[in-house]
Coordinates of C-alpha atoms in Angstrom, one line a residue:
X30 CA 88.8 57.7 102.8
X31 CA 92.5 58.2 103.5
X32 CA 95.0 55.2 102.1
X33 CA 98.1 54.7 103.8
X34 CA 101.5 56.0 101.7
X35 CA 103.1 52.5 100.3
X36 CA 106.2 52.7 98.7
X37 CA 108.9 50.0 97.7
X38 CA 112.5 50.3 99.0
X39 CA 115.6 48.3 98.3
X40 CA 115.2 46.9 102.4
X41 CA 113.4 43.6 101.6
X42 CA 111.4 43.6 104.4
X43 CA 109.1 45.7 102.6
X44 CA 108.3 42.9 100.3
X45 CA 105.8 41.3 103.3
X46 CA 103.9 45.2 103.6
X47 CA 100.4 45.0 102.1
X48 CA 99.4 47.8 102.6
X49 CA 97.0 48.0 105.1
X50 CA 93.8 49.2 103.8
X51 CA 93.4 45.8 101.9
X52 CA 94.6 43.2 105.1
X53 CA 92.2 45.3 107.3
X54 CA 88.9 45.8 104.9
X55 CA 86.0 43.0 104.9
X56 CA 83.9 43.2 102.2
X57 CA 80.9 41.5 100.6
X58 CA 80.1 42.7 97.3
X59 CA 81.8 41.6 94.0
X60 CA 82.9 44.6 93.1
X61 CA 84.6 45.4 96.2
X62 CA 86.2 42.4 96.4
X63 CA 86.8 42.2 93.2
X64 CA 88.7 46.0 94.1
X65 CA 90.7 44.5 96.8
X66 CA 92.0 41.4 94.8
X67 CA 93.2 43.7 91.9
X68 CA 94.9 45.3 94.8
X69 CA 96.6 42.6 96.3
X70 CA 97.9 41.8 92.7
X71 CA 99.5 44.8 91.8
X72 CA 101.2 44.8 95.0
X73 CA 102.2 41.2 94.4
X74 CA 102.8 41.9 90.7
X75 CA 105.8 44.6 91.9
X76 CA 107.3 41.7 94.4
X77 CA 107.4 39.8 91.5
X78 CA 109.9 42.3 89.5
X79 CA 112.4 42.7 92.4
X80 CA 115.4 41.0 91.8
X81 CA 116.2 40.2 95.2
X82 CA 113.4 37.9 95.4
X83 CA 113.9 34.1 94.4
X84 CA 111.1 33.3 92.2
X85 CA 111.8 29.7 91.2
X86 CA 112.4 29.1 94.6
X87 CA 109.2 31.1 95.5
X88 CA 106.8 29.0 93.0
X89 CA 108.4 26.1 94.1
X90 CA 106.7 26.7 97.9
X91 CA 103.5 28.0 96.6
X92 CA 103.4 24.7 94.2
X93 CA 103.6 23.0 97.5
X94 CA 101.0 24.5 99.5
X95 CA 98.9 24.2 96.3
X96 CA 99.1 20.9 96.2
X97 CA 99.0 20.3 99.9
X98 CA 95.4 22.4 99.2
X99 CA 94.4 19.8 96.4
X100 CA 95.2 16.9 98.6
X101 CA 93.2 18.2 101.2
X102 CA 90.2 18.7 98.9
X103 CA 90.6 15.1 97.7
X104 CA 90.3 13.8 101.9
X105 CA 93.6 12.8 101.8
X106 CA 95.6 12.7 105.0
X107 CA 98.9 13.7 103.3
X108 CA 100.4 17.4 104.1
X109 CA 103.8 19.5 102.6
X110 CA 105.9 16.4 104.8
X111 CA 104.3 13.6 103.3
X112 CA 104.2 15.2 100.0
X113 CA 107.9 16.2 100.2
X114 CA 109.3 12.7 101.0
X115 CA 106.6 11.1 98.5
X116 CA 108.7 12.7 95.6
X117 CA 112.2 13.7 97.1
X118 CA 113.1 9.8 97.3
X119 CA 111.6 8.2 94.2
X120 CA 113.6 5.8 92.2
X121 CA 113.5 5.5 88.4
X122 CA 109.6 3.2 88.0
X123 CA 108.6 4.5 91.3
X124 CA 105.0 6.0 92.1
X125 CA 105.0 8.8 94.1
X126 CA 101.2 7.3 94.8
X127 CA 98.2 9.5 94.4
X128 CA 99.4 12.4 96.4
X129 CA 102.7 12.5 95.1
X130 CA 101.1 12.4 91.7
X131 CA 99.2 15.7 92.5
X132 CA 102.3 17.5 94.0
X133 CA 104.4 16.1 90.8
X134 CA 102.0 17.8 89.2
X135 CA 102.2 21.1 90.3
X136 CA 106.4 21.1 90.1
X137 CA 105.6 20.3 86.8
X138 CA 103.0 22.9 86.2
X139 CA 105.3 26.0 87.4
X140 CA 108.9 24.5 85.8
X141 CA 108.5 25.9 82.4
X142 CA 106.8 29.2 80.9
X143 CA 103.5 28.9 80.5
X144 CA 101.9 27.4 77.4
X145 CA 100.2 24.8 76.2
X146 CA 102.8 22.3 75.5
X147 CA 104.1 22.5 79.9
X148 CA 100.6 22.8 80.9
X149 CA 100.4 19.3 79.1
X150 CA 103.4 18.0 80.5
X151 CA 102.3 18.7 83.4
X152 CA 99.0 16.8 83.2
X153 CA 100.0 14.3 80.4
X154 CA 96.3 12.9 81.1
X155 CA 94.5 15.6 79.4
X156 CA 94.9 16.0 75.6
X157 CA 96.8 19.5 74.2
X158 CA 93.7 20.1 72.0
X159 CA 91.7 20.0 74.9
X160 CA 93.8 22.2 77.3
X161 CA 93.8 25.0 74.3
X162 CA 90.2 24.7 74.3
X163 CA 89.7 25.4 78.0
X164 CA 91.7 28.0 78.3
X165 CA 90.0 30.0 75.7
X166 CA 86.8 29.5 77.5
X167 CA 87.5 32.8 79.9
X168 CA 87.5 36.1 78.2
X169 CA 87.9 39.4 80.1
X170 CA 89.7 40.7 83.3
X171 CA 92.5 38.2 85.4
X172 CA 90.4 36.8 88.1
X173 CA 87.0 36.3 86.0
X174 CA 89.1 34.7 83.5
X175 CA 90.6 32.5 85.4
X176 CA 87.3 31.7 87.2
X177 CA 85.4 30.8 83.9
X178 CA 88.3 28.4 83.0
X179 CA 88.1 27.0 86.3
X180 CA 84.6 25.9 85.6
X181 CA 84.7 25.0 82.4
X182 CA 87.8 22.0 83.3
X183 CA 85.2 21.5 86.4
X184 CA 82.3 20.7 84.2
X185 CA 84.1 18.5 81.7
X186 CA 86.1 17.1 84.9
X187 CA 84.4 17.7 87.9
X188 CA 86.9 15.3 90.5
X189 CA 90.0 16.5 88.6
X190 CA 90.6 19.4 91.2
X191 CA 94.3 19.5 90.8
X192 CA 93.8 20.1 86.6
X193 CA 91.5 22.8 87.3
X194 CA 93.2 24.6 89.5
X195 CA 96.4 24.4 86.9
X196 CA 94.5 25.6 84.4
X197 CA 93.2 28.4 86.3
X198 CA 96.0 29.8 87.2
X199 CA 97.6 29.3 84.0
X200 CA 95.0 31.7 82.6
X201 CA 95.3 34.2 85.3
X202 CA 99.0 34.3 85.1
X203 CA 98.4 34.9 81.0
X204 CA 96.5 37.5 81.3
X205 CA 99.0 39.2 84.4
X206 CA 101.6 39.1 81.5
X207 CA 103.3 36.6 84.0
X208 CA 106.0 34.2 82.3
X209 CA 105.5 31.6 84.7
X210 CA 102.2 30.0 86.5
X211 CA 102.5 31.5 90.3
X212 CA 99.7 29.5 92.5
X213 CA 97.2 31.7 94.3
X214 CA 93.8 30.3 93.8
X215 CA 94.8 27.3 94.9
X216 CA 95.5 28.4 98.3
X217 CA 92.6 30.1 98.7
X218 CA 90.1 28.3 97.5
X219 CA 87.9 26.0 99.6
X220 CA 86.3 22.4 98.4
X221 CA 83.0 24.2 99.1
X222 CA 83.8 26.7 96.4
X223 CA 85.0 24.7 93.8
X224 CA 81.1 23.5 93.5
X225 CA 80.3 26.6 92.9
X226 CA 79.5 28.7 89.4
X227 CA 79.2 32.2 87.6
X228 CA 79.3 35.1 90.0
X229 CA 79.6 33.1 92.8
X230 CA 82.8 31.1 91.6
X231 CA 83.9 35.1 90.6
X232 CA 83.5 36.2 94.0
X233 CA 84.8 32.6 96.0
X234 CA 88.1 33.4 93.5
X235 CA 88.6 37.2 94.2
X236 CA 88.8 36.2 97.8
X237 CA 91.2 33.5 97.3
X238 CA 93.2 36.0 95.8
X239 CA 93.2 38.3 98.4
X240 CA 94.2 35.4 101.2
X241 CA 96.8 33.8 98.8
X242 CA 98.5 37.2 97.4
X243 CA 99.0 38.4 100.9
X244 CA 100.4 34.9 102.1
X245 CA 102.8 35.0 98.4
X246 CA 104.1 38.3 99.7
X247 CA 104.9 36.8 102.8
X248 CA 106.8 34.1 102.1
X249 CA 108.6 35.9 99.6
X250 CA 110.0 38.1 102.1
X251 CA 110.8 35.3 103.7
X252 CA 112.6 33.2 101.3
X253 CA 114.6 36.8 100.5
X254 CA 115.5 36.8 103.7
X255 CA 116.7 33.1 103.7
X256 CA 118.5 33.2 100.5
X257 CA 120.3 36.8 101.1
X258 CA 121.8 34.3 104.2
X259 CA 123.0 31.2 101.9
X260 CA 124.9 33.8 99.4
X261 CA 126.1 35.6 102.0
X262 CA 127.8 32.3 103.3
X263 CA 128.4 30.6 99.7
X264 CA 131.9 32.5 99.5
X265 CA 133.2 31.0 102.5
X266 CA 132.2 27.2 101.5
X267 CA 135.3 25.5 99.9
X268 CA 133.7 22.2 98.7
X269 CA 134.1 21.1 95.4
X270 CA 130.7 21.7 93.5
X271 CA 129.4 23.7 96.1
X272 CA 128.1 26.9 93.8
X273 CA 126.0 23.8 91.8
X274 CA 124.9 22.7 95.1
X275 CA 123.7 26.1 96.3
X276 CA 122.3 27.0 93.2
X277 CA 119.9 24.1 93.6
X278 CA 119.1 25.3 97.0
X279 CA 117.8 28.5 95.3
X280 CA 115.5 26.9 93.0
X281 CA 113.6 24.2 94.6
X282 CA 111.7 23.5 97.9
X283 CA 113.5 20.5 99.2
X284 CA 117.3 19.2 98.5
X285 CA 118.0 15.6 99.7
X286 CA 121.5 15.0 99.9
X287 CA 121.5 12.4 97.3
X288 CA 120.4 15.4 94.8
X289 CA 123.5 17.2 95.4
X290 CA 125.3 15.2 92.5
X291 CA 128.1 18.3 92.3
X292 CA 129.4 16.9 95.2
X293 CA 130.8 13.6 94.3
X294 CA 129.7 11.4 97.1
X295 CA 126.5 11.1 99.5
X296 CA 129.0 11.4 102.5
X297 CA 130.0 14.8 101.2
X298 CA 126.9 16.1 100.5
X299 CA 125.5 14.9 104.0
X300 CA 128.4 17.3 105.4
X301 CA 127.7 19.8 103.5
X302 CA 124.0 20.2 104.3
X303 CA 125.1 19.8 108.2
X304 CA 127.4 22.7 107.7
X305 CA 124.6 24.9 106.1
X306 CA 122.6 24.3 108.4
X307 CA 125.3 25.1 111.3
X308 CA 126.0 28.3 109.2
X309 CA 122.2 29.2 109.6
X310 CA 121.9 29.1 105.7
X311 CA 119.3 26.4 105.5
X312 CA 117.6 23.8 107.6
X313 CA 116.6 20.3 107.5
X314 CA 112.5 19.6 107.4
X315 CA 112.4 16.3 108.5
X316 CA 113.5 16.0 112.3
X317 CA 115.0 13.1 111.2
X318 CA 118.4 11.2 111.7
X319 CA 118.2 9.0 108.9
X320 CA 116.6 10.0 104.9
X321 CA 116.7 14.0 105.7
X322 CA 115.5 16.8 103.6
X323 CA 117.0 20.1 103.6
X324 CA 115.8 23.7 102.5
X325 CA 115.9 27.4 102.6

């Protein structure tokens, strides 16, 4: 078999180029599956190390789509809109309700390095002892790791999806030597296979990979793409507090206008996320008039 040349270039639109011998392939057995998710990880491992790409801003969309995933396994109706306004408006002794919970979750889950102390800040329900325990409970390569922690928290909790999942890829980033959790199996993964156990749960989470780390690479080309536009036009803004402002723009999902404390006043803020978006730097989610969200 002949593989296609890949190489990386300082052009980021190479970021979204898996090669093509892994999008193309179908495969059944473990170990070829398992091939093609170490694959798709060393290819998303080098996005990862480019500095061009905006990784808190990048885990802060997979967090979303991992928790829209985790909703979705739940039956809840909610989806990334819902889940964005559940949290973006909350008020000091507000619930986010149990699908903001989930996505609160998540933000919390890929805020800090990973460790044991923020995995259990982000799920202050489960003891520290407890979280140490599990994630000693998968031994070996990234994925089968992972996938043996996965069951373990399923076992001991079998409804708690969203901890799972956390925990999982908690180990699988640990092993990567990644600093910070980066959500994969969570996209990837379908209620079906979360009942699943042993080689089967091996094999359900080396696909996920494969779907989730070409669907990473994408959107990191993608938010590259969209940030290289905001600091392009972050020179020519001349409010007060804008470099605060479009710093936070850089680092998380969605910015309400009310966030954008830098700029003194919610008038000013509104004005400036108008102007971004009539600069084509960002662009508000909602479709709104009133209570809008913006983001990269």
């Amino acid at each position: 078999m002949t593989y296609a040349h890949q190489s990386f270039t300082d052009d980021h639109e190479i970021v979204s180029r898996m090669p093509s011998w892994v999008t193309s392939t179908r495969t059944e057995t473990l170990e070829d599956v398992a091939f093609l998710s170490g694959a798709t990880l060393g290819h998303l491992h080098l996005v990862l190390s480019r500095d061009d790409v905006p990784q808190t801003l990048l885990r802060a969309r997979l967090a979303l789509w991992a928790a829209e995933a985790c909703v979705a396994h739940q039956g809840r109706p909610e989806r990334a809109a819902e889940l964005r306004d559940a949290v973006a408006f909350l008020q000091p002794g507000d619930s986010p309700g149990p699908a903001g919970e989930v996505y609160q979750c998540w933000r919390r889950a890929i805020e800090r390095p990973v460790s044991v102390k923020a995995l259990h800040r982000a799920l202050p329900e489960v003891e520290a002892e407890q979280i140490a325990t599990w994630l000693d409970a998968g031994q070996g390569a990234p994925v089968r790791r992972a996938a043996a922690v996965l069951q373990a928290v399923l076992e001991d909790r079998p409804r708690d999806h969203a901890a799972a999942l956390i925990l999982a890829e908690a180990a699988l980033s640990q092993v990567l030597g990644w600093t910070h959790l980066n959500p994969l199996l969570a996209l990837g993964l379908k209620r079906a296979d979360l009942r699943k156990t042993a080689e089967a749960l091996q094999l359900a989470c080396h696909r996920a990979i494969v779907t989730a780390a070409i669907e990473a690479t994408r959107a990191a080309a993608d938010l590259t793409r969209r940030a290289a536009r905001l600091m392009a036009v972050a020179p020519n803004l001349r409010a007060k507090g804008a470099d605060e402002a479009v710093a936070l723009f850089l680092s998380r999902d969605t910015v309400a206008p009310a966030a954008l404390a830098s700029l003194r006043s919610d008038r000013a803020a509104r004005r400036f996320c108008d102007r971004l978006v009539e600069l084509g730097a960002v662009r508000e989610l909602t479709g709104r008039d009133t209570f809008r969200l913006y983001g990269i």
